[in-house]
PDB file of C-alpha atoms and ligand atoms in Angstrom:
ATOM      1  CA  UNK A   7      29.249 -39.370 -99.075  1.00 77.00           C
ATOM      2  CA  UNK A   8      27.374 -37.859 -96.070  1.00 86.00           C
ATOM      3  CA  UNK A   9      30.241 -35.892 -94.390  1.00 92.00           C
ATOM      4  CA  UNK A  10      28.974 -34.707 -90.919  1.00 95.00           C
ATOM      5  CA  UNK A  11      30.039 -32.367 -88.055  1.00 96.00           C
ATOM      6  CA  UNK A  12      31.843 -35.208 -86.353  1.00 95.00           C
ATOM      7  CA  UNK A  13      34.224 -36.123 -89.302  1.00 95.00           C
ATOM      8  CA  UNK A  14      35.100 -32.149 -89.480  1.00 97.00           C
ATOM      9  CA  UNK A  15      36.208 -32.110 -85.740  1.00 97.00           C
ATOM     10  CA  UNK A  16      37.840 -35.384 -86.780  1.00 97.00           C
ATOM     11  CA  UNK A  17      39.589 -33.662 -89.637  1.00 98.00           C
ATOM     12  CA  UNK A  18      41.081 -30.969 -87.235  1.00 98.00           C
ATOM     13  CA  UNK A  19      42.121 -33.225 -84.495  1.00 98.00           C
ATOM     14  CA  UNK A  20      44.306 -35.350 -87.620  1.00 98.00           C
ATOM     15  CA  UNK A  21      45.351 -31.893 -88.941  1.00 98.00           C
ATOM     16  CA  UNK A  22      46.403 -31.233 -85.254  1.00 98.00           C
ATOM     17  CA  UNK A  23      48.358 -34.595 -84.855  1.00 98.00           C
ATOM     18  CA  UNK A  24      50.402 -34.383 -88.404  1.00 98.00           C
ATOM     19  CA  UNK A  25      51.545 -30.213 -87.462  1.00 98.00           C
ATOM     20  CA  UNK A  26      52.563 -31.702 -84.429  1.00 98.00           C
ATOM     21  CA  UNK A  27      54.436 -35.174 -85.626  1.00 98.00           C
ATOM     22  CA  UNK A  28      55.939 -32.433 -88.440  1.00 98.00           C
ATOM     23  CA  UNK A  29      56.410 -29.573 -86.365  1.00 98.00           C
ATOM     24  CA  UNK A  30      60.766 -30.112 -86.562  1.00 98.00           C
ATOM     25  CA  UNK A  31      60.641 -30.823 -90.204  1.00 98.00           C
ATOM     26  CA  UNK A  32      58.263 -27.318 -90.720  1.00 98.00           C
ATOM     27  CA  UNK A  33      60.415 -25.276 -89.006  1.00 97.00           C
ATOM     28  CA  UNK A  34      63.529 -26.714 -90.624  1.00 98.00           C
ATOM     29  CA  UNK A  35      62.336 -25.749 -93.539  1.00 98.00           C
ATOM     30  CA  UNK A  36      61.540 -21.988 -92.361  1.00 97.00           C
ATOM     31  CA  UNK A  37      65.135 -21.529 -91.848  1.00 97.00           C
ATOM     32  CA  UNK A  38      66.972 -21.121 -94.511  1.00 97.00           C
ATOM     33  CA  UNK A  39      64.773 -18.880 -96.107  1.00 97.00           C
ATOM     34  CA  UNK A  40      62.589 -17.543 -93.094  1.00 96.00           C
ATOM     35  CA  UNK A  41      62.703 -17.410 -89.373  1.00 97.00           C
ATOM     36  CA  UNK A  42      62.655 -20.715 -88.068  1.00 97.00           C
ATOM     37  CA  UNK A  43      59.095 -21.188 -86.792  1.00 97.00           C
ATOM     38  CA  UNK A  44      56.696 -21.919 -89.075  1.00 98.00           C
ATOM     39  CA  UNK A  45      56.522 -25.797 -87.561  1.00 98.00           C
ATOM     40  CA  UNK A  46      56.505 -24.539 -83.751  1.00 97.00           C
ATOM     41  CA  UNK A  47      53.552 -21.407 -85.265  1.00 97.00           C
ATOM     42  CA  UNK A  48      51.488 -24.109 -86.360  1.00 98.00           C
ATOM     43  CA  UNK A  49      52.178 -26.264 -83.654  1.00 98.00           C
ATOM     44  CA  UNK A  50      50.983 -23.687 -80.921  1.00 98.00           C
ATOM     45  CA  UNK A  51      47.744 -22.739 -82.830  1.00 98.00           C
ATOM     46  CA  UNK A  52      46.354 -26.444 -83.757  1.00 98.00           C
ATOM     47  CA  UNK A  53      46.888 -27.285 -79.831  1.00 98.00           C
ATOM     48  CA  UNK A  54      44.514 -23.815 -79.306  1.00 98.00           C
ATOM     49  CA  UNK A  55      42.138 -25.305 -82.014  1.00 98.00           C
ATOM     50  CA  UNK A  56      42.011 -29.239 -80.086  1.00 98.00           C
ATOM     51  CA  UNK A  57      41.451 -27.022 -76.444  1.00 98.00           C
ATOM     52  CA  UNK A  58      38.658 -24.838 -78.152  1.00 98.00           C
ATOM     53  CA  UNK A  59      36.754 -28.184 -80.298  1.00 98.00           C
ATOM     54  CA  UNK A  60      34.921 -29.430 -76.987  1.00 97.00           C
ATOM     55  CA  UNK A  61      33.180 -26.338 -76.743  1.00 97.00           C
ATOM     56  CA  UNK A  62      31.628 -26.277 -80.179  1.00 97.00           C
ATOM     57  CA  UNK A  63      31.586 -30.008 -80.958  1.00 94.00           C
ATOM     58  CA  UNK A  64      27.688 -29.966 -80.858  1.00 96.00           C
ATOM     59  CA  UNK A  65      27.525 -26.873 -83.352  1.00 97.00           C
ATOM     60  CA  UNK A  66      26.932 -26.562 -86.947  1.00 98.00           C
ATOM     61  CA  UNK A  67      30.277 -27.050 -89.213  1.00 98.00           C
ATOM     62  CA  UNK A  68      30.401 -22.863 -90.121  1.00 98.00           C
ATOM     63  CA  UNK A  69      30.844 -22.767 -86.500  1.00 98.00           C
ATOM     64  CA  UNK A  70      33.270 -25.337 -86.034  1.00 98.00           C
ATOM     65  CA  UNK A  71      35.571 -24.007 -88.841  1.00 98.00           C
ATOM     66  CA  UNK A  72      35.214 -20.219 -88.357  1.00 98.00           C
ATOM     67  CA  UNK A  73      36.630 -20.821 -84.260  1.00 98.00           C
ATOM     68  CA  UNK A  74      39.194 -22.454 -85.908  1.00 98.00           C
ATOM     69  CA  UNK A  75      39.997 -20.119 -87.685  1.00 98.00           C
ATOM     70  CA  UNK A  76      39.490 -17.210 -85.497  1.00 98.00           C
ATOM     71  CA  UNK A  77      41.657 -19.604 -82.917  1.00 98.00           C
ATOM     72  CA  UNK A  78      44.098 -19.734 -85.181  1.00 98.00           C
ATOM     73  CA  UNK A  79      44.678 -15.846 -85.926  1.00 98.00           C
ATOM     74  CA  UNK A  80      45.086 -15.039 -82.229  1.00 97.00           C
ATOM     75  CA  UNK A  81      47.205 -17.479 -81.521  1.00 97.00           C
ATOM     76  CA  UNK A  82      49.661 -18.446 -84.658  1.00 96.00           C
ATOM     77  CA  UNK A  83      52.288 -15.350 -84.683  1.00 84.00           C
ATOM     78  CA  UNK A  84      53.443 -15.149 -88.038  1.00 89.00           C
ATOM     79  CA  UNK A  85      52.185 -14.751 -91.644  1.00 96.00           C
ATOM     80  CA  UNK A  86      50.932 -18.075 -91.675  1.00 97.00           C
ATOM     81  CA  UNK A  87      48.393 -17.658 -88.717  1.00 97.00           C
ATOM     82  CA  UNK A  88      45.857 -14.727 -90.617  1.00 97.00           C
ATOM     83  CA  UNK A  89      46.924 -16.899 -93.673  1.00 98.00           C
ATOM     84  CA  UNK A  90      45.456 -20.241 -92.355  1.00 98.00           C
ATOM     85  CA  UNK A  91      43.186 -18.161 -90.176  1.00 98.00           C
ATOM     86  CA  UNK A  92      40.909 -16.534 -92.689  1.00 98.00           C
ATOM     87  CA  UNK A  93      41.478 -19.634 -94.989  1.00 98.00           C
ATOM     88  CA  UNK A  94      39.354 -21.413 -92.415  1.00 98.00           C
ATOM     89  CA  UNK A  95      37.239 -18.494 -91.201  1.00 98.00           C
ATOM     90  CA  UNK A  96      36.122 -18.662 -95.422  1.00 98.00           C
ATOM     91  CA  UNK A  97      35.795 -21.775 -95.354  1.00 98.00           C
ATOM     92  CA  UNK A  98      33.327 -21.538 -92.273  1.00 98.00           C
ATOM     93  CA  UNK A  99      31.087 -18.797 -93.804  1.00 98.00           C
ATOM     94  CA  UNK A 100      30.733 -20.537 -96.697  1.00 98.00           C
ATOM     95  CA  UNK A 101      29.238 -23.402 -95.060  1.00 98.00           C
ATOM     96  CA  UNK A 102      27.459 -21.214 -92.023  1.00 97.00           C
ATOM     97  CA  UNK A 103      24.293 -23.542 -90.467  1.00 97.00           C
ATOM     98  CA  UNK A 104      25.099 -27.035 -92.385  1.00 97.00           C
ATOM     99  CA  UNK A 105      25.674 -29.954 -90.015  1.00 97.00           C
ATOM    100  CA  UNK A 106      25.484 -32.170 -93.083  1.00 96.00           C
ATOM    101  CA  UNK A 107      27.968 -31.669 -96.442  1.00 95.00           C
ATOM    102  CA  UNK A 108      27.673 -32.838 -99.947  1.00 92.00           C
ATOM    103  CA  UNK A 109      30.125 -33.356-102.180  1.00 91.00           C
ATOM    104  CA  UNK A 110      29.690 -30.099-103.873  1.00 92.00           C
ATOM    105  CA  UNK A 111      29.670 -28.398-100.524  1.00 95.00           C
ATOM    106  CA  UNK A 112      33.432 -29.216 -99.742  1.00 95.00           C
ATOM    107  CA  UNK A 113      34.813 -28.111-103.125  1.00 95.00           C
ATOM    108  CA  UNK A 114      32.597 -24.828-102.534  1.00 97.00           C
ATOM    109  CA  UNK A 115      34.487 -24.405 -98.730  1.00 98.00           C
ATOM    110  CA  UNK A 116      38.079 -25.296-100.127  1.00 98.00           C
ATOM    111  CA  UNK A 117      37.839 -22.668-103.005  1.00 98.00           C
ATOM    112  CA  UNK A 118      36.590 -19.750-100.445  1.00 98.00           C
ATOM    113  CA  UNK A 119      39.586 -20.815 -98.379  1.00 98.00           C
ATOM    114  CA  UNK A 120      41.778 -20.370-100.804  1.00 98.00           C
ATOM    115  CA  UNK A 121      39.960 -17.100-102.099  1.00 98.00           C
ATOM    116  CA  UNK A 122      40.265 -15.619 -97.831  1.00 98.00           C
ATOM    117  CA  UNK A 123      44.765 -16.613 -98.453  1.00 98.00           C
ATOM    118  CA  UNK A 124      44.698 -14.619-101.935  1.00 98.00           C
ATOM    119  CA  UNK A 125      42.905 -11.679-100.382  1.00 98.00           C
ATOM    120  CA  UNK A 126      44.861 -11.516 -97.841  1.00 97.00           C
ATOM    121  CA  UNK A 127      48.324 -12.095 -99.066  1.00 98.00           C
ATOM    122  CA  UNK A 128      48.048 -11.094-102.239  1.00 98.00           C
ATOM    123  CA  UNK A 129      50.026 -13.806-103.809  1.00 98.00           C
ATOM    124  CA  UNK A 130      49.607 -15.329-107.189  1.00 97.00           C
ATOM    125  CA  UNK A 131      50.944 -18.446-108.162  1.00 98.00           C
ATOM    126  CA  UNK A 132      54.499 -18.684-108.776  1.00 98.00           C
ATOM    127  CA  UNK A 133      55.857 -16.377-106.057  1.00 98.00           C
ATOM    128  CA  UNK A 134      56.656 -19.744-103.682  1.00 98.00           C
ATOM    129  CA  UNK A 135      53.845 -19.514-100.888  1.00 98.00           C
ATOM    130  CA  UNK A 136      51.168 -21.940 -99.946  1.00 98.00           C
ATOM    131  CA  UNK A 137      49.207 -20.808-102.696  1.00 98.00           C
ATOM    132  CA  UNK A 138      51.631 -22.838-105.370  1.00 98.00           C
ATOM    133  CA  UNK A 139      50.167 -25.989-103.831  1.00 98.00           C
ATOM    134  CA  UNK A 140      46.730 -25.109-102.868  1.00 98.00           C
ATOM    135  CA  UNK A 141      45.667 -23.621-106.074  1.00 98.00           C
ATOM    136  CA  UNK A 142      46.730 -26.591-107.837  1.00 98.00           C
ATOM    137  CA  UNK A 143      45.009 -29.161-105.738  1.00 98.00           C
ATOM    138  CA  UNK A 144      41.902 -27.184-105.818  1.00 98.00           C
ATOM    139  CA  UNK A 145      42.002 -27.006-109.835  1.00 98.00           C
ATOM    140  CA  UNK A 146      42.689 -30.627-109.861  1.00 98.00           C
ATOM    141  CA  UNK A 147      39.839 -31.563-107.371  1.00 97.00           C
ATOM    142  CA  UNK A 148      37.121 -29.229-109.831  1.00 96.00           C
ATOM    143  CA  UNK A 149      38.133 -30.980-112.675  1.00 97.00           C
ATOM    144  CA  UNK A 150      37.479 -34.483-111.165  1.00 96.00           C
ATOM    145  CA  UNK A 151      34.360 -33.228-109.369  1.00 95.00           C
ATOM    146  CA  UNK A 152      33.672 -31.722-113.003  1.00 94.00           C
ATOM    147  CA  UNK A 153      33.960 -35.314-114.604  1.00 95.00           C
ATOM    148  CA  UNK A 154      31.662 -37.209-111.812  1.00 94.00           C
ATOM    149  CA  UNK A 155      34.331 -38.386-110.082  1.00 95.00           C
ATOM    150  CA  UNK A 156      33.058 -38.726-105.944  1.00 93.00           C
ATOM    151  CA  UNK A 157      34.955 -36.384-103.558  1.00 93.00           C
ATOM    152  CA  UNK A 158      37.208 -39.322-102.585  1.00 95.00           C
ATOM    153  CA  UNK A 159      38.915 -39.786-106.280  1.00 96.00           C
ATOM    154  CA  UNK A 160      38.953 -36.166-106.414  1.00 97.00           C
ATOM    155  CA  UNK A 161      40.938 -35.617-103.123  1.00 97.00           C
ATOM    156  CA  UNK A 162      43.016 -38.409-104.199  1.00 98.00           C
ATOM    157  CA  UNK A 163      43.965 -36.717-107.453  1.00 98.00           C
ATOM    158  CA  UNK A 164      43.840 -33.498-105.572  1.00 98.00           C
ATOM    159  CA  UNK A 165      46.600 -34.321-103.290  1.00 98.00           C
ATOM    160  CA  UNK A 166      49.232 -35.222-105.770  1.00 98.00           C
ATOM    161  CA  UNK A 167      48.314 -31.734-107.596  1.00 98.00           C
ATOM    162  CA  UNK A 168      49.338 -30.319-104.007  1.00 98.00           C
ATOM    163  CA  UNK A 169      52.325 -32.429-103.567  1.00 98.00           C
ATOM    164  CA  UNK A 170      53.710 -31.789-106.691  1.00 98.00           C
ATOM    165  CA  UNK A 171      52.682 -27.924-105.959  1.00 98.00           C
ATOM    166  CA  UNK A 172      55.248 -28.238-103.071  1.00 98.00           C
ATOM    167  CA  UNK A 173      57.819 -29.777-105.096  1.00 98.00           C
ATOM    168  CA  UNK A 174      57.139 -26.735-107.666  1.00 98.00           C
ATOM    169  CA  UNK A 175      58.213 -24.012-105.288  1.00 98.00           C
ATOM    170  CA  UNK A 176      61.807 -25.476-105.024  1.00 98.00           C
ATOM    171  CA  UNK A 177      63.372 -23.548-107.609  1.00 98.00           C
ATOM    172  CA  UNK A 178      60.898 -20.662-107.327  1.00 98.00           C
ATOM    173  CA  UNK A 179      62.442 -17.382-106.377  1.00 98.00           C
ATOM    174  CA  UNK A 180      60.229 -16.207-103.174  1.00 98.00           C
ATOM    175  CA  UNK A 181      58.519 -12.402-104.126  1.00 98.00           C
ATOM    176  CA  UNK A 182      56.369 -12.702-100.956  1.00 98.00           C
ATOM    177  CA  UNK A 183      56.819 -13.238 -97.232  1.00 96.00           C
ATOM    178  CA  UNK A 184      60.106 -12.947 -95.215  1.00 96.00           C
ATOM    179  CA  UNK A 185      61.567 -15.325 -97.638  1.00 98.00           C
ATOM    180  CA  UNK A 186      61.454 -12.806-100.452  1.00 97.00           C
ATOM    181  CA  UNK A 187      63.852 -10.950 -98.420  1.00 97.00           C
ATOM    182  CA  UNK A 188      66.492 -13.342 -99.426  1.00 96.00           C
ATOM    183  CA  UNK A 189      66.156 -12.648-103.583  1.00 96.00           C
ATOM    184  CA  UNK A 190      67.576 -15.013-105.289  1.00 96.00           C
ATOM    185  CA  UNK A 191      69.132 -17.080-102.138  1.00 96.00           C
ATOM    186  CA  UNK A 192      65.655 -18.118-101.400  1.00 96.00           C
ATOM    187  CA  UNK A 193      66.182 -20.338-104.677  1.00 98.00           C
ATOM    188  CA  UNK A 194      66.304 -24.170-103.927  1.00 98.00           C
ATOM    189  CA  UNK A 195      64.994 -24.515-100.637  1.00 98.00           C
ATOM    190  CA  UNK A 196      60.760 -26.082-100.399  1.00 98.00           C
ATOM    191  CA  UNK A 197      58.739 -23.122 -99.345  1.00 98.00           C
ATOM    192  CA  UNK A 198      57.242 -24.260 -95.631  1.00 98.00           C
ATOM    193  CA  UNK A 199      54.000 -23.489 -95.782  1.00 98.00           C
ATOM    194  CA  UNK A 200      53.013 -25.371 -99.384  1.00 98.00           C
ATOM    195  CA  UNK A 201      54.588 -28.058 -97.308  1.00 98.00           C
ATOM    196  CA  UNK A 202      51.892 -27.420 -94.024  1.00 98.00           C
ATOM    197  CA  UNK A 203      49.795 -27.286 -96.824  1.00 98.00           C
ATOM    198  CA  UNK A 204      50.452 -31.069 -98.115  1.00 98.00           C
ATOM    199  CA  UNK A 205      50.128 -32.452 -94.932  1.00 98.00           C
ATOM    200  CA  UNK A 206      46.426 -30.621 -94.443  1.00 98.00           C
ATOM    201  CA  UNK A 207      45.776 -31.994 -98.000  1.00 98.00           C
ATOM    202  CA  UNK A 208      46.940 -35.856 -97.040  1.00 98.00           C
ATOM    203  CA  UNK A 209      45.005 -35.535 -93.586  1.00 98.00           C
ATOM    204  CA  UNK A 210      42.045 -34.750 -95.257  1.00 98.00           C
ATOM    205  CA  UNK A 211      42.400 -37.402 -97.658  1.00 98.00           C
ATOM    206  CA  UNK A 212      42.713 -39.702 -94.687  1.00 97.00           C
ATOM    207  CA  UNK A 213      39.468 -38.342 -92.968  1.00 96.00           C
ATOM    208  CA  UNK A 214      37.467 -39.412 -96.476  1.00 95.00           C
ATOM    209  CA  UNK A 215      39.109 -42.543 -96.808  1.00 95.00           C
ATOM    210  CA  UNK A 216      38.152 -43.466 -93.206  1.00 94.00           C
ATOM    211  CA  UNK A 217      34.463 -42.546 -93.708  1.00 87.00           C
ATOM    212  CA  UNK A 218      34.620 -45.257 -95.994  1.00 79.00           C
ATOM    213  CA  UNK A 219      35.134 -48.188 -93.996  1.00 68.00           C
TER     214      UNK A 219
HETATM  215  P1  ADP B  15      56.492 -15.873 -90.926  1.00 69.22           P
HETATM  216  O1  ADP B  15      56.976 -15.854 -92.345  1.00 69.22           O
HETATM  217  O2  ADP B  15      55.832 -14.607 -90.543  1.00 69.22           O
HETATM  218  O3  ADP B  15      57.552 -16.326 -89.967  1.00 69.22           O
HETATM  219  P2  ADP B  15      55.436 -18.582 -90.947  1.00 69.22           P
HETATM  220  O4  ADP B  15      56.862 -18.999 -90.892  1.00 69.22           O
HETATM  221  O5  ADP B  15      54.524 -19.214 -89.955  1.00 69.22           O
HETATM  222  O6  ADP B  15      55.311 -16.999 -90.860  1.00 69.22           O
HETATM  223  O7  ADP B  15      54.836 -18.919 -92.380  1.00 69.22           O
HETATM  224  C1  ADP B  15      55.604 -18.773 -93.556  1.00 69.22           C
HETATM  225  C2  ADP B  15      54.798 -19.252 -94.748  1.00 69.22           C
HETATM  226  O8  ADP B  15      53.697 -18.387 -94.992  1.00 69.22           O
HETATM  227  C3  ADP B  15      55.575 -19.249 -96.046  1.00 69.22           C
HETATM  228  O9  ADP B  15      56.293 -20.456 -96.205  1.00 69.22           O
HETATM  229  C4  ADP B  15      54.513 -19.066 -97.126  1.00 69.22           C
HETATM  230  O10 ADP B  15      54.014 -20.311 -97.605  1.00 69.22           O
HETATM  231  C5  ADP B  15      53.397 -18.378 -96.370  1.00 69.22           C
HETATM  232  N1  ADP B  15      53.249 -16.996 -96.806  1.00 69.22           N
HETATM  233  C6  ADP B  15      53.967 -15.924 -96.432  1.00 69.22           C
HETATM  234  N2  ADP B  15      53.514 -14.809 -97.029  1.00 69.22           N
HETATM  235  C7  ADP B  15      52.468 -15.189 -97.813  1.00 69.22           C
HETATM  236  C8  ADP B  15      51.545 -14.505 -98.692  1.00 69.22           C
HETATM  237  N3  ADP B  15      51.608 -13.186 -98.856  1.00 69.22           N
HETATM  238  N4  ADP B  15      50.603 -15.241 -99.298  1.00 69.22           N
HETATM  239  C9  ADP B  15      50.518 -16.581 -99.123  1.00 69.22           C
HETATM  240  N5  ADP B  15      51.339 -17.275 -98.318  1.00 69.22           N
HETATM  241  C10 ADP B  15      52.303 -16.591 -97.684  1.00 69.22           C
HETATM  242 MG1   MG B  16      58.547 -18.091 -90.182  1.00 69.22          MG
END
C-alpha cells in the first residue's frame, strides 16, 4: 500500500475527531484514579495539531509528525502530553524526508513511538499506563508483518492486541502516574490513556481501510 503525506494529515484530523467525540468518556475515566482531564488534555492539544496541519500539509511526513508532536508537548498539560508528544516526535524522526511509506516503514515509526513513551516514562508493562496496550498491539502487528501479512491485516490484528491491552489494565494496580498515588484503590477502574490509546489504534485502522476503496 502506497501510504502518502495526505493520508498522514488524514490520520491526525480522524485522531482529532475521535479525542474530541471521546473527550467526556476520557476524562471520566481519569477520575477515579487521576485528575479528571485526560479527555479535555487531549482534546485541547489535537485542536492545536488540526490549527498547525495547514501550515505543513505540503511537507515531508517527519515533518508532519514531529509538529505534532512538538504541538502536542506545549500544549497538552499533563503526563500524557510529553507522553504522546515524543511518541510522535519518534515517530517523525524515524521517518524524517519520506513523503511516501512502505509497509515496513510504519511498523518502523510505531515501534520508535513507543520506544520515545518508555524513555520517557519509564514504564514497563504491567504498571497500567498506555504502554499495556501499545506494546501489545505493536508485538501483534510484527508478528503479522513477520508472517507476510499486508499492513492492513496486521493493524487489524493489531488493534484487538490494543483493545484487549486496555481491558488488561482493569485489575492492574497503577505503579506509575498520579494514579499510582491511589495503591491499591486504583484497582478496577480502565487506565485512560490505554483507552486514548485504542481509539488512535481504531482511527488508524480506519485511515488504511479507507485507502482501500
Ligand atoms: P495527568 O496524569 O498528568 O493528569 P493525563 O490525565 O492527561 O495526565 O494522562 C494520564 C495517562 O497518562 C494515564 O492514564 C497513563 O496511561 C499515562 N501515563 C502516566 N504516567 C505514565 C508513564 N510514566 N508512562 C506511560 N504512561 C503514563
Ligand atoms: Mg489526568
Amino acid at each position: 500500500m502506497q501510504i502518502t503525506a495526505e493520508h498522514v494529515i488524514r490520520f491526525l484530523e480522524y485522531v482529532a475527531q475521535s479525542i474530541k467525540s471521546h473527550r467526556d468518556e476520557l476524562t471520566q475515566l481519569d477520575s477515579p484514579i487521576g485528575d479528571a482531564d485526560h479527555g479535555v488534555n487531549l482534546d485541547r492539544g489535537f485542536t492545536a495539531v488540526l490549527g498547525k496541519l495547514p501550515s505543513v500539509a505540503d511537507k515531508d511526513i517527519g515533518t508532519i509528525l514531529k509538529t505534532t508532536g512538538m504541538t502536542l508537548v506545549s500544549t497538552v498539560g499533563g503526563a500524557s502530553g510529553p507522553l504522546y508528544g515524543t511518541a510522535f516526535i519518534r515517530a517523525g524522526t524515524a521517518l524524517a524526508d519520506r513523503y511516501e511509506l512502505t509497509d515496513d516503514e510504519v511498523v518502523v515509526a510505531l515501534e520508535a513511538a513507543l520506544e520515545g513513551i518508555v524513555a520517557r516514562g519509564k514504564a514497563q508493562r504491567g504498571e497500567k499506563t498506555m504502554v499495556d496496550a501499545i506494546a501489545p498491539g505493536i508485538d501483534a502487528l510484527k508478528e503479522s508483518i513477520g508472517k507476510n501479512e499486508d499492513i492492513l491485516s496486521a493493524t487489524r490484528y493489531a488493534v484487538q492486541a490494543v483493545e484487549e491491552g486496555m481491558k488488561s489494565t482493569i485489575p492492574m494496580l497503577a505503579t506509575k502516574g498520579r494514579a499510582s498515588y491511589l495503591g491499591e484503590r486504583s484497582i478496577g477502574h480502565q487506565d485512560p490513556g490505554s483507552t486514548s490509546a485504542f481509539y488512535m489504534a481504531q482511527v488508524l485502522l480506519k485511515t488504511l481501510e479507507e485507502m482501500q476503496t
